[in-house]
PDB file of C-alpha atoms and ligand atoms in Angstrom:
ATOM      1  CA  UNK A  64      49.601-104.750 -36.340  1.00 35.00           C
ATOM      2  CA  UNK A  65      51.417-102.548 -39.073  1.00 37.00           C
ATOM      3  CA  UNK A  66      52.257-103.448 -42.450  1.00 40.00           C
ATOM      4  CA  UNK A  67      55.165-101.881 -44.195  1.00 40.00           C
ATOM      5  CA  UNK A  68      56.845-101.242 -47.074  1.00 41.00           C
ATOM      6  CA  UNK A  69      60.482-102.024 -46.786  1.00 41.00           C
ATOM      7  CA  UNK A  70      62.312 -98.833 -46.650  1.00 41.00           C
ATOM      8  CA  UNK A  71      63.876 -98.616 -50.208  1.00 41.00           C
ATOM      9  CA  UNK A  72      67.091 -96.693 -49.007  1.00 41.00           C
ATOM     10  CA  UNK A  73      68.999 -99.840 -47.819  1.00 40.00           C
ATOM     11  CA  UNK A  74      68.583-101.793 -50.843  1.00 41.00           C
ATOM     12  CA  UNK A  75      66.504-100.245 -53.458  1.00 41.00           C
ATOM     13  CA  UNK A  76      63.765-102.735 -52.929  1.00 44.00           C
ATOM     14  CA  UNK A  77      60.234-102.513 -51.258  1.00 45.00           C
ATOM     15  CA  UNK A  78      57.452-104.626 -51.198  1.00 47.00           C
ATOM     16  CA  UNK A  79      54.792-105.497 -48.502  1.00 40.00           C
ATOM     17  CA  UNK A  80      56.137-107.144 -45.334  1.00 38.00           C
ATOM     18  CA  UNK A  81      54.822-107.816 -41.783  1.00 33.00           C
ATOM     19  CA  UNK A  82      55.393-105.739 -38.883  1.00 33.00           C
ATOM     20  CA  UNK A  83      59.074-104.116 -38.011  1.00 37.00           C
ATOM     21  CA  UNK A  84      60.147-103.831 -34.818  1.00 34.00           C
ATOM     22  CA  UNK A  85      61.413-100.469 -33.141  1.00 35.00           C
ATOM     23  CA  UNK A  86      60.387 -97.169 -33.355  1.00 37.00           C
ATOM     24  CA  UNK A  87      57.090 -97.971 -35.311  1.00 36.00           C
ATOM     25  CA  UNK A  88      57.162-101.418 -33.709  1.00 33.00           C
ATOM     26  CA  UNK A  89      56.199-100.620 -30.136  1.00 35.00           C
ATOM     27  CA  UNK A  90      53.802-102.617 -28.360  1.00 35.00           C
ATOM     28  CA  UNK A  91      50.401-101.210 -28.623  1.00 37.00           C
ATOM     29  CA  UNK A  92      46.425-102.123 -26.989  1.00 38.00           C
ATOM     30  CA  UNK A  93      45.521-104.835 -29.191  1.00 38.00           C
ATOM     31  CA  UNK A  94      42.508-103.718 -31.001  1.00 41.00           C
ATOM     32  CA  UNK A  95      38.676-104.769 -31.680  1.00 36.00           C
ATOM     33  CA  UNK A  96      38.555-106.528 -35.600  1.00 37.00           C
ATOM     34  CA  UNK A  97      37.406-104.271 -37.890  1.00 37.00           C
ATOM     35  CA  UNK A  98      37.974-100.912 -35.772  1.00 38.00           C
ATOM     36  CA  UNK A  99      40.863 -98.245 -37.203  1.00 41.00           C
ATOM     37  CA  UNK A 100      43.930 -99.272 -36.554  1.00 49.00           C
ATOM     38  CA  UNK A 101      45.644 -96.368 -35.694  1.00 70.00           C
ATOM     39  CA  UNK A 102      44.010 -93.429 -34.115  1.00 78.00           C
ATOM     40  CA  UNK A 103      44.806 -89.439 -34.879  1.00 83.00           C
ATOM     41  CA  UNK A 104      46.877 -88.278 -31.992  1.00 83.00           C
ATOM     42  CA  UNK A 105      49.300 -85.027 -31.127  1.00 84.00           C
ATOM     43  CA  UNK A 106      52.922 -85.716 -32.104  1.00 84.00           C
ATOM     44  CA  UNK A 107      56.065 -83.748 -30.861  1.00 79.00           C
ATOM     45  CA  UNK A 108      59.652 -85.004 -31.597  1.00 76.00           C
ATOM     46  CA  UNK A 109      61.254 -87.496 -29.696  1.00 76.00           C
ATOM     47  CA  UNK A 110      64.133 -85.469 -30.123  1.00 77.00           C
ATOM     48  CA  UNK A 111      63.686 -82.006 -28.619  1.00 76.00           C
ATOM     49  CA  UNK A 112      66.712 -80.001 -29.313  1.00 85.00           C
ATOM     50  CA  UNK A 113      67.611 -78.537 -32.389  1.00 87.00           C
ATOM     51  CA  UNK A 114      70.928 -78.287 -32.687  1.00 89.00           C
ATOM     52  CA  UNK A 115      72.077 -75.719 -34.827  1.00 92.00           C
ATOM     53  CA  UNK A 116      75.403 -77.363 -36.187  1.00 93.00           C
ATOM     54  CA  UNK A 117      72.921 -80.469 -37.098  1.00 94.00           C
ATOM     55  CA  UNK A 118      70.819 -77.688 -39.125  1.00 95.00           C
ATOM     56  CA  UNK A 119      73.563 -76.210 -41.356  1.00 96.00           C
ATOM     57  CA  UNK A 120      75.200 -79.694 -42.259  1.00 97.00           C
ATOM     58  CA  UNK A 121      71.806 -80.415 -43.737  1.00 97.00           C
ATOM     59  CA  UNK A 122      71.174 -77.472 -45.193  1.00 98.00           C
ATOM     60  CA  UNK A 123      74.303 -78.068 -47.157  1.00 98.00           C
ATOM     61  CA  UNK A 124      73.389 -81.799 -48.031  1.00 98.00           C
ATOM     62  CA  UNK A 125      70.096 -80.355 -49.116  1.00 98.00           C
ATOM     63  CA  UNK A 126      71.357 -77.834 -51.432  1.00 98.00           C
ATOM     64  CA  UNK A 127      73.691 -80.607 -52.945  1.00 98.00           C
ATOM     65  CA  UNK A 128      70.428 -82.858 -53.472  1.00 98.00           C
ATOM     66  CA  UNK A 129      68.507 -79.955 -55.278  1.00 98.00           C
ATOM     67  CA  UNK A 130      71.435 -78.792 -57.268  1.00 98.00           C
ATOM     68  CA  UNK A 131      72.145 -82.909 -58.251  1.00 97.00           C
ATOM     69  CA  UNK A 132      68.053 -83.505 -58.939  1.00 97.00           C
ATOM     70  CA  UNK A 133      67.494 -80.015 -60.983  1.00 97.00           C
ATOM     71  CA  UNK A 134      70.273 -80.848 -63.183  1.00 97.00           C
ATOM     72  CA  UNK A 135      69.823 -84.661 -63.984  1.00 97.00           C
ATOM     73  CA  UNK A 136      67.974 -86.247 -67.018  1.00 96.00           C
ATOM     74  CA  UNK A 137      65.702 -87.812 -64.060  1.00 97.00           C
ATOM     75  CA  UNK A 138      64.123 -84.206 -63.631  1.00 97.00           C
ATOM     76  CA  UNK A 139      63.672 -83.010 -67.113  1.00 97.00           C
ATOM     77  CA  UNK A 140      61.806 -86.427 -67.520  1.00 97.00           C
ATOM     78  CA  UNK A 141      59.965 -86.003 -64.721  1.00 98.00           C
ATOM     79  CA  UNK A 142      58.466 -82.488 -65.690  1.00 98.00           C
ATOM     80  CA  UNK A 143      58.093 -83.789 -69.136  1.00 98.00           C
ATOM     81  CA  UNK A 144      55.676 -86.216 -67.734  1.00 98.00           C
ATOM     82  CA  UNK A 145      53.689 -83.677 -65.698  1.00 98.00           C
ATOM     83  CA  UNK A 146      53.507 -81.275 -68.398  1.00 98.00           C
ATOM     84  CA  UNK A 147      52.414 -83.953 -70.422  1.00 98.00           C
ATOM     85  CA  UNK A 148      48.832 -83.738 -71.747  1.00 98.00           C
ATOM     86  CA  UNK A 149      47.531 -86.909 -69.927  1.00 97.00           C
ATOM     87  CA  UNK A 150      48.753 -85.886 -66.948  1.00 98.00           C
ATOM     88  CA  UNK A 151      48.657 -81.764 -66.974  1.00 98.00           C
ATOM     89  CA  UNK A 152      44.427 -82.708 -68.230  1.00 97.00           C
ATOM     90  CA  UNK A 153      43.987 -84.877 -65.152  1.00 98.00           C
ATOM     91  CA  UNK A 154      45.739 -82.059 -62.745  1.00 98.00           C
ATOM     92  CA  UNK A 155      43.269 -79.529 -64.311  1.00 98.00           C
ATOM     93  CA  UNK A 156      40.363 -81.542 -63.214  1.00 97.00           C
ATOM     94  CA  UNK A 157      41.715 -81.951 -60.134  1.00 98.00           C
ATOM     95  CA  UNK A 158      41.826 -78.274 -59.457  1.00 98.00           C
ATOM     96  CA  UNK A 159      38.279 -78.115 -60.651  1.00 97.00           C
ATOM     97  CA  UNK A 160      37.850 -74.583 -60.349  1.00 97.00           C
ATOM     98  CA  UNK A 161      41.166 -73.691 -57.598  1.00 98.00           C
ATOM     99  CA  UNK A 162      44.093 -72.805 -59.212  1.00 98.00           C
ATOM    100  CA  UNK A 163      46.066 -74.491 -56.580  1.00 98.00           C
ATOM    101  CA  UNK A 164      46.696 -78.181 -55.050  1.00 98.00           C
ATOM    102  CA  UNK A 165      47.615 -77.705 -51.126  1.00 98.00           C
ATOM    103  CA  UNK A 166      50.502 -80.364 -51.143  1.00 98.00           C
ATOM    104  CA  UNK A 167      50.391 -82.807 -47.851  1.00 98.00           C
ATOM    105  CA  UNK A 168      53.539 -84.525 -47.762  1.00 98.00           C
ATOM    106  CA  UNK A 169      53.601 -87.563 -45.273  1.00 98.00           C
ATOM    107  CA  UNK A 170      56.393 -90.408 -44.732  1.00 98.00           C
ATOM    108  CA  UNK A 171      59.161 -88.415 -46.424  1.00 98.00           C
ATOM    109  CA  UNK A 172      61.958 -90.502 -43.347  1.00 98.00           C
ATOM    110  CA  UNK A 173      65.060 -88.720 -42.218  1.00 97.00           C
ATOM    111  CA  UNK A 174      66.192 -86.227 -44.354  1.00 98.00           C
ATOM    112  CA  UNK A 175      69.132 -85.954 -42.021  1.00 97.00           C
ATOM    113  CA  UNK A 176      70.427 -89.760 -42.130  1.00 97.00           C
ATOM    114  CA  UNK A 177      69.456 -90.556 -45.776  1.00 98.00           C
ATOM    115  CA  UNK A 178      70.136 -89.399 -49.673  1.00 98.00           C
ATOM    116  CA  UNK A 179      66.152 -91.064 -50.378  1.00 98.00           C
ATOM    117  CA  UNK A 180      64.567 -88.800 -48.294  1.00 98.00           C
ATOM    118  CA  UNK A 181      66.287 -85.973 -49.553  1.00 98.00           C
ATOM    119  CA  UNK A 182      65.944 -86.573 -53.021  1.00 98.00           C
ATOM    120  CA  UNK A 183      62.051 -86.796 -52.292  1.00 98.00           C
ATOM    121  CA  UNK A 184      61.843 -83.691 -50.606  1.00 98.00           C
ATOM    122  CA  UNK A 185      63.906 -81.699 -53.428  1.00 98.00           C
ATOM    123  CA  UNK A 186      61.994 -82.934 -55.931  1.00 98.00           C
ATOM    124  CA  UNK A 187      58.635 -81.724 -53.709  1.00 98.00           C
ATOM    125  CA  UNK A 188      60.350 -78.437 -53.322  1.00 97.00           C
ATOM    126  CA  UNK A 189      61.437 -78.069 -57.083  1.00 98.00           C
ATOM    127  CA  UNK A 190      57.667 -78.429 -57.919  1.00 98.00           C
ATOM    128  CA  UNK A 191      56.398 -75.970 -55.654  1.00 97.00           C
ATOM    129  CA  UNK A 192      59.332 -73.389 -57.768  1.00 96.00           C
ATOM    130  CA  UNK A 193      58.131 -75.061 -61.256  1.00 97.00           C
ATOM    131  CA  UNK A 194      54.623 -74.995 -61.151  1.00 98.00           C
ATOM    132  CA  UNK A 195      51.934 -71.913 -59.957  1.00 98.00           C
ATOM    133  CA  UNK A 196      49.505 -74.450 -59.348  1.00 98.00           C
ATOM    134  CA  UNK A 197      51.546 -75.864 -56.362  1.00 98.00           C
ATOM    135  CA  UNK A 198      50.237 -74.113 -53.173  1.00 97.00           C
ATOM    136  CA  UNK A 199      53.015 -72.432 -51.397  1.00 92.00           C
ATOM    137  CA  UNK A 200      53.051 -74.092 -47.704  1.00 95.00           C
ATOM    138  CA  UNK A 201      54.063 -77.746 -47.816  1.00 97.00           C
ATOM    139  CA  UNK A 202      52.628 -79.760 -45.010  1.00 98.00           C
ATOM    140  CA  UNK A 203      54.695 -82.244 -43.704  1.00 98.00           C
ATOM    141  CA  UNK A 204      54.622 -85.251 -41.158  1.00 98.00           C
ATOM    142  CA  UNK A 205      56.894 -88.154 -40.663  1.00 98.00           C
ATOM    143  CA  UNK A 206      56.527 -89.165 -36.914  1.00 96.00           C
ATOM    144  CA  UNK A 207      60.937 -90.371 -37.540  1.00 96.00           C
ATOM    145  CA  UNK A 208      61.702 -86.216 -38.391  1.00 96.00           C
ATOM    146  CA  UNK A 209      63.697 -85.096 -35.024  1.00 95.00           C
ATOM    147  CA  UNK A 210      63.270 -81.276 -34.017  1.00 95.00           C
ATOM    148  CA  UNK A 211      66.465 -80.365 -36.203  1.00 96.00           C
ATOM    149  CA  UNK A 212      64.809 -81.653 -39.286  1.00 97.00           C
ATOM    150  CA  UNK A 213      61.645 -80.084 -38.206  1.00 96.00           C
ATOM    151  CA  UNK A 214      63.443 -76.645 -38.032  1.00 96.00           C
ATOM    152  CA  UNK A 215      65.086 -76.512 -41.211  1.00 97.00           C
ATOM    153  CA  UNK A 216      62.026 -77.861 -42.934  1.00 97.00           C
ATOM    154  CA  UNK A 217      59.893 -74.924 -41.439  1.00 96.00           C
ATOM    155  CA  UNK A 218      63.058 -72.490 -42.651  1.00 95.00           C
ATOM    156  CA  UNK A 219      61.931 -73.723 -45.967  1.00 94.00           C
ATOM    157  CA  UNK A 220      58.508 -72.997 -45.701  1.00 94.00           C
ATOM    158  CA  UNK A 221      57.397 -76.100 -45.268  1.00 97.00           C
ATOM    159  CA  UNK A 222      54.868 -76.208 -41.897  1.00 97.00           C
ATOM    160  CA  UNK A 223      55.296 -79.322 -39.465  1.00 97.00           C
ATOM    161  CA  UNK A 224      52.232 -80.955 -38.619  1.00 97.00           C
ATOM    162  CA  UNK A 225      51.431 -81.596 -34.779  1.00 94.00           C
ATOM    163  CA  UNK A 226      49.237 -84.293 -34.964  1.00 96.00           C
ATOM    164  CA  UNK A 227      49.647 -88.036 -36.542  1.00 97.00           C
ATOM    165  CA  UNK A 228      46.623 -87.657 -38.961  1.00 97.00           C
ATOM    166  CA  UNK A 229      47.519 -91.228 -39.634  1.00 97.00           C
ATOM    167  CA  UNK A 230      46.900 -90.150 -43.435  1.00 98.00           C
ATOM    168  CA  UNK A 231      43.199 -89.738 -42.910  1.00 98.00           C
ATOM    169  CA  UNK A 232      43.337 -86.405 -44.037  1.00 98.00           C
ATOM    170  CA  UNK A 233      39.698 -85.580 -45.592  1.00 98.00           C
ATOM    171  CA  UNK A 234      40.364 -84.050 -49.410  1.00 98.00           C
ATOM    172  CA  UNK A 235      38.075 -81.072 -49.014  1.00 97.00           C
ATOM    173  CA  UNK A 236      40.150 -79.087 -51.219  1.00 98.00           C
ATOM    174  CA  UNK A 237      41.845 -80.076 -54.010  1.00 98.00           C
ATOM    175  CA  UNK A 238      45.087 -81.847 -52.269  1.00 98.00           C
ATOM    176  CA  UNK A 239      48.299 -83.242 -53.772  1.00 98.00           C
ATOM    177  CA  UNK A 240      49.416 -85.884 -50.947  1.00 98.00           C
ATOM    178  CA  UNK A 241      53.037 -86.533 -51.555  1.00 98.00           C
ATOM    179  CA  UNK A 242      54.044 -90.047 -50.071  1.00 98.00           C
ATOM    180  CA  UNK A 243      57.183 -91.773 -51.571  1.00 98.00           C
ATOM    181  CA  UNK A 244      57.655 -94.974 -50.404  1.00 98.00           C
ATOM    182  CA  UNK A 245      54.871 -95.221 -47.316  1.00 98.00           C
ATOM    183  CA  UNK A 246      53.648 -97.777 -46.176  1.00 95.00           C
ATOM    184  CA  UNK A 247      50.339 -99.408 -47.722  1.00 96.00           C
ATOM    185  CA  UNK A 248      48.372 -98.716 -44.423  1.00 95.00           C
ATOM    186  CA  UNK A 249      48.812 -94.999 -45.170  1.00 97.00           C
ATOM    187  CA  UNK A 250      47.466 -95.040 -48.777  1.00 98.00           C
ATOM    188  CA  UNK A 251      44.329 -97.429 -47.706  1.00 96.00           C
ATOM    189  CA  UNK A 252      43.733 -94.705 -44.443  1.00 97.00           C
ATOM    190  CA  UNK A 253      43.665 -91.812 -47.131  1.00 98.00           C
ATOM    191  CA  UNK A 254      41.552 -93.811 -49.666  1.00 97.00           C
ATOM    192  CA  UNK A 255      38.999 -94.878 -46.526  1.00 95.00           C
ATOM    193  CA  UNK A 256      39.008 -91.737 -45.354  1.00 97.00           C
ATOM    194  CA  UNK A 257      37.847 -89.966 -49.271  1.00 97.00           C
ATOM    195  CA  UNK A 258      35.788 -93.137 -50.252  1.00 95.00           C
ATOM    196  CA  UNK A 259      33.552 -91.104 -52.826  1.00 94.00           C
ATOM    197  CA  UNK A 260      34.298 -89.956 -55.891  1.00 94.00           C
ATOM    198  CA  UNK A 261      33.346 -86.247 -55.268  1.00 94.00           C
ATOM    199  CA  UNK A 262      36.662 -86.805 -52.536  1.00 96.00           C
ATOM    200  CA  UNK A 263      38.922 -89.114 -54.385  1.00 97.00           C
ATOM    201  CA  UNK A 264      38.417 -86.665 -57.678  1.00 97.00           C
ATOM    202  CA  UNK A 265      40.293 -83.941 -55.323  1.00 98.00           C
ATOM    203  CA  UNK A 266      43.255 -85.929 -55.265  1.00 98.00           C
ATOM    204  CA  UNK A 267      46.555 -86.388 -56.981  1.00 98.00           C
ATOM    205  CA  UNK A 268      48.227 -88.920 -54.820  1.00 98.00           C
ATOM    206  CA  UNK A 269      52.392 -89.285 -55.309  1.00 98.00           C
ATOM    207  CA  UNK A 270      53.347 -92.806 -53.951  1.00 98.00           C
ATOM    208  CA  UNK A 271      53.985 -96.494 -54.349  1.00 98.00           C
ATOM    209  CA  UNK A 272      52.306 -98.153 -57.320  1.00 97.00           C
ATOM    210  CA  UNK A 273      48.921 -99.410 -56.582  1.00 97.00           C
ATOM    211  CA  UNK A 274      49.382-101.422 -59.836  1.00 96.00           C
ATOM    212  CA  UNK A 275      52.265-103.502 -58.271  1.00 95.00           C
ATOM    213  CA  UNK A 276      50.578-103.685 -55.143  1.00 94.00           C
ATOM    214  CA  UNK A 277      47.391-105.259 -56.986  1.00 90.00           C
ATOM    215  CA  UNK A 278      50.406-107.475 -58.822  1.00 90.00           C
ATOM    216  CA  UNK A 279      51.999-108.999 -55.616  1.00 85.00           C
ATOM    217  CA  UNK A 280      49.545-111.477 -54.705  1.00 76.00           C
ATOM    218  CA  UNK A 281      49.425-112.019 -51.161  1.00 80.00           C
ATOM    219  CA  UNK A 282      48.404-115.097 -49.058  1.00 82.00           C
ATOM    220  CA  UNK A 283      49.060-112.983 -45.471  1.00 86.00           C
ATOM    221  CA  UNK A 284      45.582-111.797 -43.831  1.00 86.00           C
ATOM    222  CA  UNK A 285      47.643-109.043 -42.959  1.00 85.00           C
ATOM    223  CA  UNK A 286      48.776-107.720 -46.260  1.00 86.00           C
ATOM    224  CA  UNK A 287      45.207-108.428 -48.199  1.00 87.00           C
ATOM    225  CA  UNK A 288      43.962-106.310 -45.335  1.00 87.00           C
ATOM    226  CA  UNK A 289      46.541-103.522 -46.355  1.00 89.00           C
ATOM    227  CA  UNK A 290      46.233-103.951 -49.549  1.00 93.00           C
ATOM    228  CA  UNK A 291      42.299-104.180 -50.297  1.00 91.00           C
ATOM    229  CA  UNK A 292      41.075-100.743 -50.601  1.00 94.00           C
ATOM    230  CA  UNK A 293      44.139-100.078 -52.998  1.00 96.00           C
ATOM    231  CA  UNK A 294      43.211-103.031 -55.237  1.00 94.00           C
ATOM    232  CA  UNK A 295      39.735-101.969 -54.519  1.00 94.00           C
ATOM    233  CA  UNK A 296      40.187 -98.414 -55.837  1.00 95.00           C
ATOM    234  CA  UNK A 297      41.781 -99.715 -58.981  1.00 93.00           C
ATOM    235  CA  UNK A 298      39.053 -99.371 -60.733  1.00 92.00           C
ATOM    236  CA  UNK A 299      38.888 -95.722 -60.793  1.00 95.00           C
ATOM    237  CA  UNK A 300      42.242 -95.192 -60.986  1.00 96.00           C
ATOM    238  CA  UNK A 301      44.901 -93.683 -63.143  1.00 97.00           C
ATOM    239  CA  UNK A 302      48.278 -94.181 -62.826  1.00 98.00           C
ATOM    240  CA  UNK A 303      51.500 -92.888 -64.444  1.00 98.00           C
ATOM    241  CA  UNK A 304      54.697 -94.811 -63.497  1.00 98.00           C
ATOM    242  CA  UNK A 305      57.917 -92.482 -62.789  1.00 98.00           C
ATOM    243  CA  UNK A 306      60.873 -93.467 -64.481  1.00 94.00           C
ATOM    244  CA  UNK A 307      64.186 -93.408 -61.978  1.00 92.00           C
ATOM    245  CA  UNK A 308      66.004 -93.107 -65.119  1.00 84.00           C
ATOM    246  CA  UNK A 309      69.503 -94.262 -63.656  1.00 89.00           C
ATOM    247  CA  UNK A 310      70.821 -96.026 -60.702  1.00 93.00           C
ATOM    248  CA  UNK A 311      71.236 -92.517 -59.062  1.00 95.00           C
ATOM    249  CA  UNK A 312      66.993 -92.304 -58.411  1.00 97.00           C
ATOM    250  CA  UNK A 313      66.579 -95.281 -58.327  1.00 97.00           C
ATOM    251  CA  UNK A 314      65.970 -95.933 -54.817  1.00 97.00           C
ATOM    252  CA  UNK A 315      64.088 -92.845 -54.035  1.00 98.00           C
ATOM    253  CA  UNK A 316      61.686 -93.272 -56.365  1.00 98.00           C
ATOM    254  CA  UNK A 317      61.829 -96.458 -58.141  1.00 97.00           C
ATOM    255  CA  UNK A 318      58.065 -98.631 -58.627  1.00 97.00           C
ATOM    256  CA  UNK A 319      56.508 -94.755 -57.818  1.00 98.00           C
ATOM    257  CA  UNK A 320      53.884 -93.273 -59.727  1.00 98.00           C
ATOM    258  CA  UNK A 321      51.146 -90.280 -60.304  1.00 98.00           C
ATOM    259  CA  UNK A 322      47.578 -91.611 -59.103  1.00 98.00           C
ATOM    260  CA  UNK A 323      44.456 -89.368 -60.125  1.00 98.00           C
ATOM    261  CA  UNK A 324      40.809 -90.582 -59.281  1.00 97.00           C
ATOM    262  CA  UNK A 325      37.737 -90.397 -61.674  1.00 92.00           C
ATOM    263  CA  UNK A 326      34.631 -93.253 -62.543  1.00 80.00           C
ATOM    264  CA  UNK A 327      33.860 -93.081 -65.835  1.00 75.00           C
ATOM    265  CA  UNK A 328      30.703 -95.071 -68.003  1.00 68.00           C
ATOM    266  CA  UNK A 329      32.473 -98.337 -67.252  1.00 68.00           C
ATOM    267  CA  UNK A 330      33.828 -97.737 -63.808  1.00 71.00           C
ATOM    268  CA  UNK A 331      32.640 -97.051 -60.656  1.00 80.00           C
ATOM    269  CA  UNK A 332      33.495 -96.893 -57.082  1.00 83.00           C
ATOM    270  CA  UNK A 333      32.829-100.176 -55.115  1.00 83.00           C
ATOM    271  CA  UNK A 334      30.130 -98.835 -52.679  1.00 75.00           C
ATOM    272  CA  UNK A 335      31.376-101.153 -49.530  1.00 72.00           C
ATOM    273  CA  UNK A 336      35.175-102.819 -49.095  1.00 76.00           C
ATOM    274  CA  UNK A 337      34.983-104.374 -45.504  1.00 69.00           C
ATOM    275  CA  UNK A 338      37.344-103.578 -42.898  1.00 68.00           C
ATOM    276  CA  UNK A 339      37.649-106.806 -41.322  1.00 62.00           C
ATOM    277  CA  UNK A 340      40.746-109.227 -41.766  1.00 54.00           C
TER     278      UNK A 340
HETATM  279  C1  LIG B 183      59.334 -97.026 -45.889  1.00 70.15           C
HETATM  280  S1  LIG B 183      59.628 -95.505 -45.069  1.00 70.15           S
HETATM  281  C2  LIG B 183      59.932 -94.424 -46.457  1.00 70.15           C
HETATM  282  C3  LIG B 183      60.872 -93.325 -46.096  1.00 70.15           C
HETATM  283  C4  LIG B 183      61.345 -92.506 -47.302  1.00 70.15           C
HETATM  284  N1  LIG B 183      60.245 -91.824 -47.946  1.00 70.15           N
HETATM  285  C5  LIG B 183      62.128 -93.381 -48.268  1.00 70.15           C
HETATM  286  O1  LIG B 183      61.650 -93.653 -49.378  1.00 70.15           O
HETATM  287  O2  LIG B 183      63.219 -93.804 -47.928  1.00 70.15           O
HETATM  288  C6  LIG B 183      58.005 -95.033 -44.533  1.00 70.15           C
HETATM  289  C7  LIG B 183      57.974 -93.758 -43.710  1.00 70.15           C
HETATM  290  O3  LIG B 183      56.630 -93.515 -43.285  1.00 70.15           O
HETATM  291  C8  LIG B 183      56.701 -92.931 -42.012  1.00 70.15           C
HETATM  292  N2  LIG B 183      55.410 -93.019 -41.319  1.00 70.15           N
HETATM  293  C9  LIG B 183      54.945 -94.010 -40.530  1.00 70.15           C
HETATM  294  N3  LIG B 183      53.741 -93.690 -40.021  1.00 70.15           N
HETATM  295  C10 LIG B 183      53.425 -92.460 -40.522  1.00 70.15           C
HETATM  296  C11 LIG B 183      52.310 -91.601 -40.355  1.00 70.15           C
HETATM  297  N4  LIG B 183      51.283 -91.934 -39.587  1.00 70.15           N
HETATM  298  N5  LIG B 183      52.303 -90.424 -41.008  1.00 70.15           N
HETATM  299  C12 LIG B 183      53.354 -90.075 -41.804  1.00 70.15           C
HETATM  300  N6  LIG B 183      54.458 -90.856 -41.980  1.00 70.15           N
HETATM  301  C13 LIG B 183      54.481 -92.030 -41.355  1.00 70.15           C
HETATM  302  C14 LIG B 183      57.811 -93.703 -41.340  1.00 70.15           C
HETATM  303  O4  LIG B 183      58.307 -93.048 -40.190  1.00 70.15           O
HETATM  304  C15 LIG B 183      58.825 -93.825 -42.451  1.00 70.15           C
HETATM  305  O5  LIG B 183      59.740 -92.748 -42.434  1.00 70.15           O
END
């Protein structure tokens, strides 16, 4: 049972709905209440050629994305934002005492098929040439990217993950996850996964609002399952919202924003959110 958020590139709009069908869809052993839903496994493309002509055509798209991002008012505003004290203070603490995030980027879709996905991933890569506190080797997994993508992604020094973490990747370091647009089950796995603060204070997460998702109220067992270590984590959470700016951004990154992790006098981590529907 997967819920999803709709996939903003067909009409600029996501929000939490019930299992889709297909590729992500397939029929799987129904599982125990309570128990992980979705298990860490080795991944290899579905898709096992790369096909050189495939490669250059987007390589060129690519280049057009990063020329059209570094260049708009949506980019100036978005470094304004990180440089910003607010947000530049909560990086530093972050770091602690690294002097660089390793970014994990997961759910970035087809860069191939759709303008989104590239948009994201410029905007990943234009950090990484912005700011020395990016670490150089992007780690990527989206289990859609065919061996083509794959390729040129590793041409850009990105590395290709072989196995489906599922998003449970353990913050051990001081990790910027970039995840435009996943779906909610990813950003509770990573929360589960770094339930305590010394974790979660490792963290800048890049990704769907958690404030909206705590604003969509939700009758479905299914979505207030997805949904409850989110709106549980809200308490030590801070968020900056990303502006899209114009209509050009806006369905790459529209309702996305910054999310650092710190308990303060008044806050503190709920000790226990149950995994049961
Ligand atoms: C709603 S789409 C967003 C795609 C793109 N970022 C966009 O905004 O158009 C969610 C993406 O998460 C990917 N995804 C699903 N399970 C994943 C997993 N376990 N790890 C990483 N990505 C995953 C899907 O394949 C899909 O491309």
């Amino acid at each position: 049972m997967e819920t999803t958020v709709k996939n903003s590139s067909s009409d600029g709009e996501w929000k939490v709905v019930l299992p889709s069908k297909g590729r992500q869809g397939r029929r799987r052993k129904p599982k125990p209440k309570g128990q992980a839903e979705e298990e860490e496994q080795p991944w290899k493309s579905d898709d096992l050629e790369i096909d050189p002509q495939r490669q250059a055509r987007l390589k060129q798209k690519m280049e057009i994305s990063l020329k059209k991002i570094e260049s708009s008012n949506f980019y100036t505003v978005f470094l304004e934002q990180l440089k910003s004290p607010e947000v530049s203070n909560h990086i530093r603490l972050v770091l602690g005492s690294e002097t660089q995030l390793q970014m994990v980027m997961y759910g970035i879709g087809s860069i191939e098929s759709y303008e989104s996905p590239r948009f994201q991933l410029s905007i990943a890569i234009l950090m990484k040439r912005e700011f020395d506190w990016v670490g150089d080797n992007i780690e990527v997994f989206d289990p859609v990217l065919s061996a083509t993508e794959s390729s040129y992604l590793e041409s850009l020094g990105c590395s290709v993950l072989s196995v489906n973490e599922q998003a449970r990747r353990e913050a051990l370091k001081p990790t910027l996850f970039f995840m435009p647009h996943c779906e909610a089950n990813l950003y509770s796995n990573l929360l589960q996964a770094n339930w305590r603060m010394d974790r979660l204070s490792k963290i800048a997460l890049f990704g769907n609002s958690f404030q909206m998702y705590e604003e969509q109220v939700s009758f479905d067992a299914e979505v207030i399952c997805a949904t409850k270590r989110i709106i549980a984590a809200q308490s030590v959470t801070s968020e900056f919202a990303i502006e899209t700016e114009s209509d050009d951004y806006f369905a790459a990154f529209h309702d996305s924003s910054w999310h650092f992790f710190s308990s303060g006098i008044d806050s503190e981590l709920p000790l226990f959110v149950s995994d049961e529907f």
